[in-house]
Every structure is written in structure tokens, then in C-alpha cells.
Amino acid sequence: MKKAILGLIIMLMPFPDAPSAIAAGSASLKLSAASGNYRINDIIRIHVDCDPKGNLIDTLNTHLTFTPQTLSVAGIDKNPAFNFLTGDNNTDNENGIIRYGAGITGGTDKAVRFMTVNFKLKKEGEMKIILHSDSLILSEGRNLSDGKSS
């Protein structure tokens, strides 16, 4: 098996419609992954974490895109604390799109891992994973997202 030394690009798209003055304590989403060298067919685990920054949050809705030429979703490990699904949850490996939303009964004000996406490396090339600005961090229907990674 040929060894692939690849760079992984993880991005949070800016929120163009966010207000210029963001209230202190606004919540944030973050993508993270272990750095390293990956081989074809390896699994790359990308974590989606939320920091409510002291706010009580009850629902997360995420929209991610990825480079489908080099990556495919092998599975998603969902945090069982988020015990009810919201929205139209789906994974589209052909077009490189993940939409996943879920709520947590009673909410939480602690930093929490929302999910881990397990990507399979299909071939050498650029890998890009983007968390989009229409991802939401909700508290009783109000979006608390600050549009920045923490």
C-alpha cells in the first residue's frame, strides 16, 4: 500500500450575516483532528465540539462539506446525550455534504463533543473539511453562534 503524506485543511466559514458586535459569551463550534500522516483507506476522525461559553444550549444543527474526491464518510459517532434528532439529517458522499442536528434534553452549559465524523481516505490529494455559517447553536430557538472557532 502506498503511503500518502497529506495535509488536512479544516475551516470554519465566516458568518457574513452576523452582527458586527457579538455579545460576550456567545457560543462557538470547532472542528479538530489529530495531525499525522495518513495512508489510503485510513480513517481520519474529525471532531465537532461546541463551547456554549456558559450559555444554556439545547440544540445543534451542523452543515459540513468535504472534498468527495479524496474523502468519504465511513460513519458518524453521535454523542448519545443529544437524544433527539432535528432537521433533515443526511450524508451525501457523492457531493461531499453532511447535515446533522440534534437536541439535548434539559440543555447544557458545558463544553461538549457533538459528534465525530469518521472519514475514509480514498486517494491522495487535497482534503478540505468546512463547517459552514448556517450551522446553528440554539437556546430555546435563539441562535447563540458567534461565527468563530474556539
Short mmCIF file of C-alpha atoms in Angstrom, two decimals, residues 10-143:
data_model
loop_
_atom_site.label_atom_id
_atom_site.label_comp_id
_atom_site.label_asym_id
_atom_site.label_seq_id
_atom_site.Cartn_x
_atom_site.Cartn_y
_atom_site.Cartn_z
CA ILE A 10 -10.18 22.34 8.39
CA MET A 11 -12.09 25.57 8.02
CA LEU A 12 -14.88 27.49 9.66
CA MET A 13 -16.57 29.66 7.08
CA PRO A 14 -17.10 33.26 8.21
CA PHE A 15 -20.58 34.38 9.08
CA PRO A 16 -21.27 37.22 6.63
CA ASP A 17 -24.68 37.94 8.11
CA ALA A 18 -23.51 38.00 11.74
CA PRO A 19 -23.78 41.30 13.56
CA SER A 20 -20.54 43.26 13.85
CA ALA A 21 -20.87 43.47 17.63
CA ILE A 22 -21.17 39.98 19.08
CA ALA A 23 -22.32 39.62 22.65
CA ALA A 24 -19.76 38.37 25.12
CA GLY A 25 -20.33 34.74 25.98
CA SER A 26 -21.67 33.74 22.56
CA ALA A 27 -21.27 30.03 21.84
CA SER A 28 -18.93 28.50 19.25
CA LEU A 29 -18.40 25.33 17.22
CA LYS A 30 -14.95 23.90 16.49
CA LEU A 31 -13.58 21.18 14.22
CA SER A 32 -10.49 19.32 15.33
CA ALA A 33 -8.42 16.34 14.26
CA ALA A 34 -5.21 14.63 15.24
CA SER A 35 -2.35 15.62 12.97
CA GLY A 36 -0.33 12.93 11.28
CA ASN A 37 0.38 11.01 8.14
CA TYR A 38 -2.43 9.04 6.58
CA ARG A 39 -2.47 6.17 4.12
CA ILE A 40 -5.06 5.32 1.51
CA ASN A 41 -8.05 3.63 3.25
CA ASP A 42 -7.11 5.07 6.68
CA ILE A 43 -9.87 6.53 8.84
CA ILE A 44 -9.47 10.20 9.78
CA ARG A 45 -11.53 11.21 12.81
CA ILE A 46 -12.84 14.80 12.78
CA HIS A 47 -14.45 16.02 15.99
CA VAL A 48 -17.22 18.63 16.12
CA ASP A 49 -17.18 20.32 19.53
CA CYS A 50 -19.37 23.05 20.99
CA ASP A 51 -18.39 25.56 23.65
CA PRO A 52 -21.53 27.27 24.98
CA LYS A 53 -19.33 29.69 26.97
CA GLY A 54 -21.66 29.49 29.95
CA ASN A 55 -24.89 29.80 27.96
CA LEU A 56 -27.51 27.08 28.18
CA ILE A 57 -27.78 25.45 24.74
CA ASP A 58 -30.27 22.77 23.76
CA THR A 59 -29.88 22.12 20.01
CA LEU A 60 -27.07 21.97 17.45
CA ASN A 61 -27.55 21.88 13.68
CA THR A 62 -24.38 21.40 11.66
CA HIS A 63 -23.61 21.74 7.96
CA LEU A 64 -20.23 20.45 6.81
CA THR A 65 -18.77 19.94 3.38
CA PHE A 66 -15.74 17.90 2.40
CA THR A 67 -13.69 17.04 -0.68
CA PRO A 68 -15.54 13.98 -2.07
CA GLN A 69 -12.72 13.18 -4.50
CA THR A 70 -10.40 12.27 -1.60
CA LEU A 71 -12.71 11.59 1.36
CA SER A 72 -15.88 9.65 2.09
CA VAL A 73 -17.87 9.37 5.30
CA ALA A 74 -17.40 5.90 6.78
CA GLY A 75 -19.57 6.68 9.79
CA ILE A 76 -20.59 9.27 12.36
CA ASP A 77 -20.26 8.73 16.11
CA LYS A 78 -23.02 10.78 17.71
CA ASN A 79 -23.00 11.90 21.33
CA PRO A 80 -25.87 9.96 22.96
CA ALA A 81 -26.57 12.93 25.28
CA PHE A 82 -28.07 14.62 22.20
CA ASN A 83 -31.06 12.32 22.37
CA PHE A 84 -33.49 13.76 19.81
CA LEU A 85 -32.88 14.44 16.14
CA THR A 86 -33.75 17.73 14.47
CA GLY A 87 -33.97 18.79 10.85
CA ASP A 88 -33.12 16.84 7.75
CA ASN A 89 -30.10 14.73 8.77
CA ASN A 90 -28.16 13.21 5.89
CA THR A 91 -24.75 12.36 4.49
CA ASP A 92 -24.05 12.76 0.77
CA ASN A 93 -20.69 11.18 -0.14
CA GLU A 94 -21.14 11.94 -3.85
CA ASN A 95 -21.37 15.72 -3.30
CA GLY A 96 -19.40 15.94 -0.02
CA ILE A 97 -22.16 17.18 2.29
CA ILE A 98 -23.08 16.35 5.90
CA ARG A 99 -26.11 17.83 7.68
CA TYR A 100 -26.76 16.70 11.22
CA GLY A 101 -28.82 18.22 14.00
CA ALA A 102 -29.84 17.00 17.43
CA GLY A 103 -31.03 18.28 20.77
CA ILE A 104 -30.14 17.58 24.37
CA THR A 105 -32.96 17.25 26.89
CA GLY A 106 -32.65 19.97 29.53
CA GLY A 107 -29.76 21.61 27.65
CA THR A 108 -26.15 22.04 28.73
CA ASP A 109 -23.88 24.95 29.60
CA LYS A 110 -20.68 22.85 29.44
CA ALA A 111 -18.31 22.34 26.51
CA VAL A 112 -19.35 19.16 24.73
CA ARG A 113 -18.36 16.92 21.83
CA PHE A 114 -21.34 16.87 19.49
CA MET A 115 -20.13 14.20 17.09
CA THR A 116 -17.10 12.63 15.45
CA VAL A 117 -17.10 12.12 11.69
CA ASN A 118 -15.03 9.14 10.51
CA PHE A 119 -13.70 9.90 7.04
CA LYS A 120 -12.07 7.25 4.86
CA LEU A 121 -9.14 8.47 2.78
CA LYS A 122 -9.91 7.37 -0.79
CA LYS A 123 -6.84 8.67 -2.62
CA GLU A 124 -4.00 11.16 -2.46
CA GLY A 125 -4.87 14.81 -2.89
CA GLU A 126 -6.24 17.83 -1.11
CA MET A 127 -8.58 17.20 1.80
CA LYS A 128 -10.81 20.06 2.83
CA ILE A 129 -13.48 19.94 5.53
CA ILE A 130 -15.58 23.06 6.09
CA LEU A 131 -18.05 23.91 8.85
CA HIS A 132 -20.50 26.35 7.26
CA SER A 133 -22.06 29.53 8.58
CA ASP A 134 -25.58 28.12 8.51
CA SER A 135 -24.62 25.76 11.36
CA LEU A 136 -26.62 26.72 14.45
CA ILE A 137 -26.15 26.62 18.22
CA LEU A 138 -29.61 27.12 19.68
CA SER A 139 -31.03 28.03 23.07
CA GLU A 140 -34.82 27.93 23.09
CA GLY A 141 -34.80 28.69 19.36
CA ARG A 142 -32.33 31.59 19.56
CA ASN A 143 -29.02 31.22 17.69
#
